[in-house]
Coordinates of C-alpha atoms in Angstrom, one line a residue:
Chain A
M1 CA 50.4 46.7 65.5
D2 CA 48.7 49.2 67.9
L3 CA 50.1 46.7 71.1
A4 CA 49.6 49.7 73.2
R5 CA 45.8 50.4 72.2
N6 CA 45.0 46.8 72.5
W7 CA 46.5 46.4 75.7
R8 CA 44.7 49.3 76.7
L9 CA 41.2 48.0 75.8
K10 CA 41.6 44.4 76.8
D11 CA 39.4 44.7 80.0
Q12 CA 36.5 46.0 78.1
R13 CA 37.1 43.8 75.4
Y14 CA 37.7 40.5 77.0
R15 CA 35.0 40.8 79.6
L16 CA 32.6 43.6 78.9
E17 CA 34.1 45.9 81.5
G18 CA 32.4 49.4 81.7
T19 CA 32.0 51.8 84.6
I20 CA 29.3 52.5 87.1
C21 CA 28.7 55.9 88.7
N22 CA 29.2 55.6 92.4
K23 CA 26.9 58.5 93.1
C24 CA 23.8 57.7 91.0
G25 CA 24.4 54.3 89.7
A26 CA 24.5 55.0 86.0
K27 CA 26.4 52.6 84.1
F28 CA 28.6 53.1 81.0
F29 CA 30.1 51.1 78.2
P30 CA 32.7 52.0 77.0
P31 CA 33.7 53.2 80.5
R32 CA 33.8 56.7 81.0
G33 CA 35.5 58.9 83.5
V34 CA 32.5 61.3 84.2
C35 CA 28.9 60.5 84.9
T36 CA 27.0 61.9 82.2
E37 CA 24.0 61.9 84.4
C38 CA 25.2 63.6 87.5
K39 CA 28.6 64.8 86.3
S40 CA 30.4 62.8 89.1
R41 CA 33.9 61.9 88.5
D42 CA 33.7 59.1 91.4
L43 CA 33.2 56.1 89.0
R44 CA 34.2 52.6 89.4
A45 CA 34.8 49.6 87.0
H46 CA 31.9 47.6 86.4
E47 CA 31.6 44.0 84.7
F48 CA 28.4 44.0 82.7
D49 CA 26.5 40.5 82.7
G50 CA 26.5 40.4 78.8
H51 CA 22.8 39.9 78.5
G52 CA 20.5 41.9 76.2
A53 CA 18.6 42.0 73.1
V54 CA 19.4 42.9 69.4
Y55 CA 18.3 46.5 68.8
S56 CA 19.4 46.6 65.0
F57 CA 21.8 44.8 62.7
T58 CA 23.3 44.5 59.2
T59 CA 25.4 41.8 57.4
L60 CA 28.9 43.0 56.2
T61 CA 30.0 41.8 52.9
Q62 CA 32.7 44.6 52.2
A63 CA 34.9 44.2 55.3
P64 CA 37.4 47.2 56.6
M65 CA 41.2 46.1 56.6
G66 CA 41.9 43.5 59.0
F67 CA 38.6 41.9 59.1
E68 CA 38.2 40.4 55.4
A69 CA 38.7 37.0 56.4
A70 CA 35.2 37.0 58.5
V71 CA 32.8 38.2 55.7
P72 CA 30.1 37.8 55.6
Y73 CA 29.7 38.8 59.2
I74 CA 26.9 40.3 61.2
V75 CA 27.2 43.6 63.2
G76 CA 24.5 44.5 65.5
M77 CA 23.6 46.9 68.1
I78 CA 22.9 45.4 71.5
K79 CA 20.5 47.2 74.0
L80 CA 22.3 45.6 77.1
D81 CA 19.7 44.8 79.9
E82 CA 21.9 47.0 82.3
G83 CA 21.4 50.0 80.0
P84 CA 24.1 50.7 77.8
M85 CA 24.0 50.1 73.9
V86 CA 27.0 48.2 72.2
E87 CA 27.8 47.9 68.9
A88 CA 29.5 44.3 68.1
Q89 CA 29.5 41.5 66.0
I90 CA 27.2 38.7 66.3
T91 CA 28.0 35.3 66.1
D92 CA 27.4 31.7 66.1
V93 CA 24.3 32.5 63.9
N94 CA 23.6 32.6 60.1
P95 CA 22.5 36.2 59.0
S96 CA 18.9 35.1 57.8
A97 CA 18.1 33.7 61.5
V98 CA 19.0 37.0 63.6
K99 CA 15.9 38.9 64.4
I100 CA 15.4 42.4 66.0
G101 CA 14.7 42.0 69.7
Q102 CA 16.4 38.4 69.8
R103 CA 18.1 37.7 73.1
V104 CA 21.8 37.4 73.1
E105 CA 24.4 37.0 75.3
M106 CA 28.3 38.0 75.3
V107 CA 30.9 35.7 74.4
T108 CA 34.6 36.4 74.0
R109 CA 35.8 35.7 70.4
K110 CA 38.6 36.2 68.0
L111 CA 38.0 39.6 66.5
R112 CA 41.0 39.9 64.3
E113 CA 44.6 39.1 63.5
Y114 CA 47.5 41.4 62.6
G115 CA 48.7 39.0 59.8
E116 CA 50.5 35.8 60.3
A117 CA 53.0 37.1 62.5
G118 CA 51.1 39.7 64.4
L119 CA 48.7 40.1 67.5
I120 CA 45.4 38.1 67.7
V121 CA 42.6 40.2 69.2
Y122 CA 40.0 38.8 71.2
A123 CA 36.8 40.9 71.9
Y124 CA 33.5 40.5 72.9
K125 CA 30.8 39.3 70.5
F126 CA 27.2 38.4 71.3
R127 CA 25.4 35.4 70.3
P128 CA 21.7 34.1 70.6
I129 CA 21.5 32.9 74.4
A130 CA 22.5 29.6 75.2
N131 CA 19.4 28.0 77.1
G132 CA 22.2 25.0 77.6
N133 CA 20.1 22.8 80.2
Chain X
M1 CA 54.9 1.2 97.6
S2 CA 51.6 2.3 95.7
N3 CA 52.3 4.6 92.7
I4 CA 48.9 6.3 92.9
M5 CA 48.6 10.1 94.0
K6 CA 46.7 11.1 96.9
P7 CA 47.0 14.9 98.0
N8 CA 47.6 15.4 101.9
R9 CA 44.2 17.5 101.9
K10 CA 41.2 15.9 100.4
V11 CA 40.1 17.8 97.3
G12 CA 37.1 17.7 94.7
I13 CA 35.6 19.5 91.8
A14 CA 33.9 22.9 92.5
G15 CA 32.8 23.4 89.4
Y16 CA 33.3 22.4 85.8
G17 CA 32.3 23.5 82.1
A18 CA 32.3 22.0 78.8
Y19 CA 32.6 23.8 75.2
V20 CA 31.9 22.6 71.8
P21 CA 31.9 24.6 68.7
R22 CA 28.9 24.3 66.8
F23 CA 30.0 23.3 63.3
R24 CA 30.1 19.5 62.2
I25 CA 31.6 17.8 59.3
R26 CA 30.6 14.4 58.6
A27 CA 32.7 11.5 58.1
E28 CA 31.4 10.6 54.8
E29 CA 31.9 14.2 53.4
I30 CA 35.6 13.9 54.2
A31 CA 35.6 10.4 52.5
R32 CA 33.7 12.3 49.5
V33 CA 36.7 14.4 49.1
W34 CA 39.4 12.1 50.0
G35 CA 38.0 8.5 49.5
G36 CA 38.6 5.7 52.3
A37 CA 35.1 5.0 52.8
D38 CA 35.7 1.3 52.3
E39 CA 37.0 0.6 55.5
G40 CA 34.3 2.0 57.3
F41 CA 34.5 5.5 59.6
P42 CA 36.4 5.6 63.0
I43 CA 33.5 8.6 64.1
E44 CA 30.2 9.3 62.8
E45 CA 31.2 13.4 62.8
K46 CA 33.3 15.8 64.4
A47 CA 33.1 19.3 65.8
V48 CA 34.7 22.2 63.7
P49 CA 35.4 25.5 65.2
G50 CA 34.2 28.7 63.6
L51 CA 36.6 31.5 62.1
D52 CA 36.3 33.4 65.6
E53 CA 37.2 30.5 67.7
D54 CA 40.3 29.0 68.9
T55 CA 41.7 27.1 72.0
V56 CA 41.8 30.5 73.8
T57 CA 38.1 31.8 73.2
M58 CA 36.7 28.1 73.6
S59 CA 38.8 27.8 77.1
I60 CA 37.1 31.2 78.1
E61 CA 33.6 29.9 77.6
A62 CA 34.4 26.5 79.3
A63 CA 35.9 28.4 82.1
R64 CA 33.0 30.8 82.7
N65 CA 30.4 27.6 82.7
A66 CA 32.8 26.3 85.5
L67 CA 32.8 29.4 87.4
A68 CA 28.9 29.6 87.2
R69 CA 28.8 26.3 88.7
A70 CA 31.2 26.6 91.2
E71 CA 29.6 30.2 92.5
I72 CA 33.1 31.4 93.2
D73 CA 34.7 34.7 92.6
A74 CA 37.4 34.3 89.7
Q75 CA 39.6 36.2 92.1
E76 CA 39.9 33.3 94.1
L77 CA 41.6 31.1 91.8
R78 CA 45.5 30.8 92.3
A79 CA 46.1 28.9 89.1
V80 CA 44.5 28.9 85.5
W81 CA 46.2 26.2 83.3
V82 CA 45.4 25.5 79.8
G83 CA 46.2 22.3 78.5
S84 CA 46.2 21.9 74.5
E85 CA 48.3 21.1 71.4
S86 CA 46.6 23.8 69.5
H87 CA 47.4 26.9 71.6
P88 CA 47.1 29.9 69.0
Y89 CA 50.5 31.8 69.8
A90 CA 53.8 29.3 69.8
V91 CA 55.0 32.0 72.5
K92 CA 52.4 33.8 74.4
P93 CA 50.4 31.8 77.3
S94 CA 46.7 30.9 76.4
S95 CA 46.4 30.6 80.0
T96 CA 46.8 34.7 80.6
M97 CA 44.3 35.6 78.1
V98 CA 41.8 33.2 79.7
A99 CA 42.8 34.5 83.1
E100 CA 42.2 37.7 82.0
A101 CA 38.7 37.3 80.2
I102 CA 37.5 35.4 83.4
G103 CA 38.6 38.2 85.8
A104 CA 41.1 36.1 87.3
S105 CA 44.2 37.8 86.4
G106 CA 46.7 39.3 88.8
S107 CA 47.6 37.0 91.7
V108 CA 47.2 33.7 89.9
L109 CA 49.4 31.0 88.4
A110 CA 49.3 30.9 84.7
G111 CA 50.9 28.7 82.1
D112 CA 50.2 26.4 79.1
W113 CA 50.7 22.7 79.3
E114 CA 51.5 20.8 76.2
F115 CA 51.3 17.0 75.7
A116 CA 49.3 15.6 72.8
C117 CA 46.1 14.6 74.7
K118 CA 47.3 14.5 78.0
A119 CA 47.8 17.9 78.6
G120 CA 44.5 18.8 80.2
T121 CA 44.3 15.9 82.7
E122 CA 48.2 16.8 83.5
A123 CA 46.9 20.1 84.4
L124 CA 44.2 18.9 86.3
Q125 CA 46.5 16.6 88.5
A126 CA 48.6 19.6 89.0
S127 CA 45.6 21.4 90.3
I128 CA 44.6 18.5 92.7
A129 CA 48.7 18.8 94.0
L130 CA 48.2 22.7 94.4
V131 CA 45.0 22.7 96.5
G132 CA 45.8 19.3 98.2
S133 CA 49.0 20.7 99.6
G134 CA 47.3 23.7 100.7
M135 CA 49.0 26.2 98.5
A136 CA 45.8 27.3 97.1
E137 CA 42.0 27.1 97.7
Y138 CA 40.9 27.0 94.2
A139 CA 42.6 26.1 91.0
M140 CA 41.5 25.9 87.2
A141 CA 42.6 23.2 84.8
I142 CA 41.5 23.5 81.2
G143 CA 41.8 20.7 78.3
M144 CA 40.8 22.3 75.0
D145 CA 41.9 21.8 71.5
T146 CA 41.0 22.8 68.0
A147 CA 43.1 19.9 66.3
Q148 CA 43.9 19.8 62.8
G149 CA 44.6 16.7 60.7
R150 CA 46.6 17.1 57.3
P151 CA 43.8 16.9 54.4
G152 CA 43.5 13.2 53.3
D153 CA 45.2 11.8 56.3
A154 CA 43.5 9.2 58.7
L155 CA 43.4 12.1 61.6
E156 CA 41.5 14.3 59.5
Y157 CA 38.4 12.3 60.2
T158 CA 38.9 12.6 63.7
A159 CA 40.7 15.7 64.7
G160 CA 38.0 17.5 66.5
A161 CA 37.5 20.7 68.6
G162 CA 36.2 21.0 72.1
G163 CA 37.2 20.4 76.0
A164 CA 36.3 21.3 79.4
A165 CA 37.4 23.2 82.5
F166 CA 37.7 21.9 85.9
I167 CA 38.1 24.0 89.2
V168 CA 39.6 21.9 91.8
A169 CA 38.5 22.8 95.6
P170 CA 39.1 21.5 99.1
K171 CA 36.6 18.5 99.5
E172 CA 34.3 20.4 101.5
N173 CA 33.7 23.0 98.7
S174 CA 33.2 20.3 96.1
V175 CA 30.2 18.6 94.5
A176 CA 32.6 15.5 93.4
D177 CA 35.7 14.0 95.2
L178 CA 39.0 13.5 93.6
E179 CA 40.0 10.7 95.4
A180 CA 43.4 9.7 93.7
S181 CA 44.8 9.8 90.5
Y182 CA 47.8 7.9 88.4
S183 CA 50.0 8.8 85.7
Y184 CA 51.6 6.5 83.3
V185 CA 54.0 8.0 80.7
T186 CA 56.7 6.6 78.3
D187 CA 58.5 8.3 75.2
T188 CA 56.7 6.7 72.2
P189 CA 57.5 8.8 69.1
D190 CA 54.2 8.5 67.2
F191 CA 52.6 11.7 67.2
F192 CA 54.4 15.0 67.0
R193 CA 54.5 18.3 65.3
R194 CA 57.8 20.3 64.8
Q195 CA 57.9 24.0 65.1
H196 CA 56.3 26.1 62.3
M197 CA 54.7 23.1 61.0
H198 CA 50.7 23.5 60.4
Y199 CA 49.8 19.7 60.9
P200 CA 51.0 17.1 62.8
E201 CA 52.9 13.8 61.9
H202 CA 51.7 10.4 63.3
G203 CA 53.7 7.3 62.5
N204 CA 51.0 4.8 62.7
R205 CA 53.8 2.2 64.1
F206 CA 52.7 2.9 67.4
T207 CA 49.3 4.3 67.5
G208 CA 47.3 1.0 68.6
E209 CA 48.9 -1.4 70.6
P210 CA 52.4 0.5 71.9
A211 CA 50.7 3.8 72.2
Y212 CA 47.0 4.0 73.4
F213 CA 46.4 0.5 74.7
A214 CA 49.8 0.3 76.7
H215 CA 49.3 3.6 78.4
T216 CA 45.6 3.4 78.7
L217 CA 45.6 -0.1 80.1
N218 CA 48.6 0.8 82.4
G219 CA 47.0 3.9 83.6
A220 CA 43.6 2.0 84.5
R221 CA 45.2 -0.7 86.0
G222 CA 47.7 1.3 87.8
L223 CA 44.7 3.5 89.4
L224 CA 42.6 0.4 90.1
D225 CA 45.4 -1.7 91.7
G226 CA 46.5 1.4 93.5
M227 CA 43.1 1.9 95.0
G228 CA 42.0 -1.7 95.6
L229 CA 39.1 -1.0 93.3
K230 CA 37.7 -3.3 90.3
P231 CA 35.7 -2.2 87.3
S232 CA 32.5 -3.5 89.0
D233 CA 32.7 -0.6 91.8
F234 CA 32.2 2.0 89.1
T235 CA 29.1 3.5 87.7
F236 CA 30.9 5.2 84.9
A237 CA 34.5 5.3 83.6
I238 CA 35.7 7.6 80.9
F239 CA 38.6 7.0 78.6
H240 CA 40.5 9.0 76.3
Q241 CA 38.7 8.5 73.2
P242 CA 40.8 9.2 69.8
N243 CA 37.7 7.4 68.1
V244 CA 35.2 5.1 69.2
K245 CA 36.9 1.8 68.7
F246 CA 40.1 2.5 70.9
P247 CA 38.2 3.1 74.1
S248 CA 35.6 0.6 73.4
T249 CA 38.2 -2.3 73.4
A250 CA 40.1 -0.7 76.2
A251 CA 37.1 -0.7 78.4
K252 CA 36.2 -4.2 77.4
Q253 CA 39.7 -5.4 78.2
L254 CA 39.4 -4.0 81.4
G255 CA 36.5 -5.4 82.6
F256 CA 34.1 -2.3 81.8
T257 CA 30.7 -2.5 80.3
K258 CA 29.2 -0.6 77.4
E259 CA 26.9 1.2 79.8
Q260 CA 29.7 2.2 82.1
I261 CA 31.6 4.0 79.4
A262 CA 28.5 5.2 77.1
V263 CA 27.8 8.8 78.8
G264 CA 31.4 9.9 78.8
L265 CA 32.1 8.3 75.2
L266 CA 31.4 11.6 73.0
S267 CA 33.9 11.2 70.2
D268 CA 31.5 9.6 67.8
K269 CA 29.6 13.0 67.8
I270 CA 32.4 15.5 68.2
G271 CA 35.6 13.9 67.4
N272 CA 38.9 13.4 69.2
T273 CA 39.4 16.8 71.3
Y274 CA 42.8 15.7 72.1
S275 CA 43.4 17.5 75.4
G276 CA 39.9 18.0 76.0
A277 CA 38.8 14.5 75.2
A278 CA 38.8 12.6 78.5
M279 CA 37.8 16.0 80.3
I280 CA 34.6 16.7 78.4
G281 CA 33.6 12.8 78.6
M282 CA 33.8 13.7 82.5
T283 CA 31.8 16.7 82.4
A284 CA 29.2 14.9 80.6
V285 CA 29.0 12.3 83.2
L286 CA 29.0 15.2 85.9
D287 CA 26.0 16.4 84.0
I288 CA 23.8 13.8 85.0
A289 CA 24.0 15.3 88.6
R290 CA 24.1 18.9 88.3
A291 CA 23.1 22.0 86.0
R292 CA 23.9 25.5 86.4
A293 CA 25.6 26.4 83.2
P294 CA 25.0 24.5 79.8
K295 CA 25.4 21.1 79.8
T296 CA 27.9 18.9 77.7
M297 CA 25.2 17.5 75.5
W298 CA 23.4 20.5 75.0
Y299 CA 26.7 21.5 72.9
V300 CA 26.9 18.2 71.4
A301 CA 23.5 18.6 70.3
R302 CA 24.0 22.3 68.9
R303 CA 25.2 21.4 65.6
E304 CA 25.4 22.9 62.0
V305 CA 26.6 20.4 59.5
I306 CA 28.9 21.8 57.0
D307 CA 30.6 20.5 53.7
Y308 CA 34.2 20.1 52.9
A309 CA 34.5 23.5 51.1
L310 CA 33.3 25.4 54.4
Y311 CA 35.6 23.1 56.6
A312 CA 38.5 24.1 54.4
R313 CA 38.0 27.5 55.0
Y314 CA 37.2 27.3 58.6
R315 CA 40.0 25.1 59.4
G316 CA 42.6 27.5 57.5
K317 CA 43.2 24.9 54.8
L318 CA 43.0 27.3 51.8
I319 CA 46.2 29.4 50.9
M320 CA 44.9 33.0 50.5
N321 CA 48.0 34.7 49.9

C-alpha cells in the first residue's frame, strides 16, 4: 500500500511544499536538497502559492493502475508563477474547455484509493482559477 | 438560571469560508428515474461532489478560504475540528488531513465530530469554548458533508454536498461577534447509519414534528429567551435546512419574516448539506459584509447540471466489481 511513500510525500502533495535556496532564492518543486543554480545545500521548505498557467495538457482515457475510476481525466503541465513546472491533473473542468495559457490554481483533491479497504491518497491538482467574488 | 452559553472571554469570527462542488442534479431528473413527481419536489436541485472530492477535500478548500479571510498563519490555530456524517474513513480523522493540508498540523487539537446535521455547529460551539476560556487564540470549526441517499428514497432528492469553515478568535480580532449559543438535544431515533452500511436509514416516524420542529423551535426559543431578544431584533436568521419547507415553516412559527431567512436559505439550490447546512447559510449572510475569498453564492452559481447516470457514477452507486 506504499504507506511510507505516501506519508513521505504528503507535505508536497497536500499543500505544494517545495524548497527555496537560502543562498540564491531559486525555488524547486518537487523539493530538492541541492540547489541546481548555485549548488548550495542550504535550502528551506517553501509553500508555493499554487497559481500558474497551463503549459500543455492531454486527456487520458487509458489510465494506469489505481486511476481507472477517474477516466477520462486531464493531465497537464503547469508553469507556476513562482517558477517550477508541475505535472498534475486538471480538475473541475471539461477537457474541451482547457486551453494552453489558461490561469489555474492549486486545489487538494482525491488522487486515488488503494481499493475499498486501503489508503485514500490526496494530492494537488489544478483547476481554472476561481474569481469567486 | 439561563441555559444559554456565553464564554468568559468575548469571541467572534475571524474568518470563514464556504465550499460547494460544481455538479448539480435537478429534482425532476431524480423523479424521471424513480417517479414521485406527483407530490412536488422538496428542493429545485442539489450539489453533487465530483469523483475526486469528499468531505476532506471540500473541508480543505473551505478552510483555506477561511484562512484567507482571517489573514492568520495556520500555525496559530489550536484546533481543527471537522463535523460531518460522511467522513471518508471510519477510522482515521478527516481533521488531521485538513490540518496538514492547510499547514496547521503539529501543536493543534484535531478530531472529527459526528452528529447527523449538528456536528458542524457542535464543533463551532466547542471552538467558542476553547477560545472563550483563553486556552486558544484561534480555533477552526468545519461543517461539511457529501451526504448519501438510498436510490429512490425521499432523502435522495435532498442529500447534497457542501459546507463551511469558521475561525473563532477573541472579539478584538473578529469581523463578527459570537454573543451566545444554545444547544437542545434529545435521543430521537429517526436518522441513523450503522457501521459498514452505505446508506443511512430514516424512520419517517419522527422526521417532521418530533425531530426537526421540536429541536429547531426549542433551540431557537431557548436562545431568544436566554438573550432576551425577539425575532424583530435580527436582520438575518439562519436555520438548519433539510429542505425548503421545514426552515420556512419553523421561521414563520417563531415570527421571522421571509426576508430575514432568504439570504441564508440555500437548500433549494444545493440540497441538504447536513453538518454544513446552517453553517453555509451563515457564510452566505456574512458574504454581504465582506469578501476576500470566493463568496458562497459564487460556489452556488458555479454549476454543471448532470443526468442521473453521471450522478450514479459520481456518487458510487454503481457496483464495479
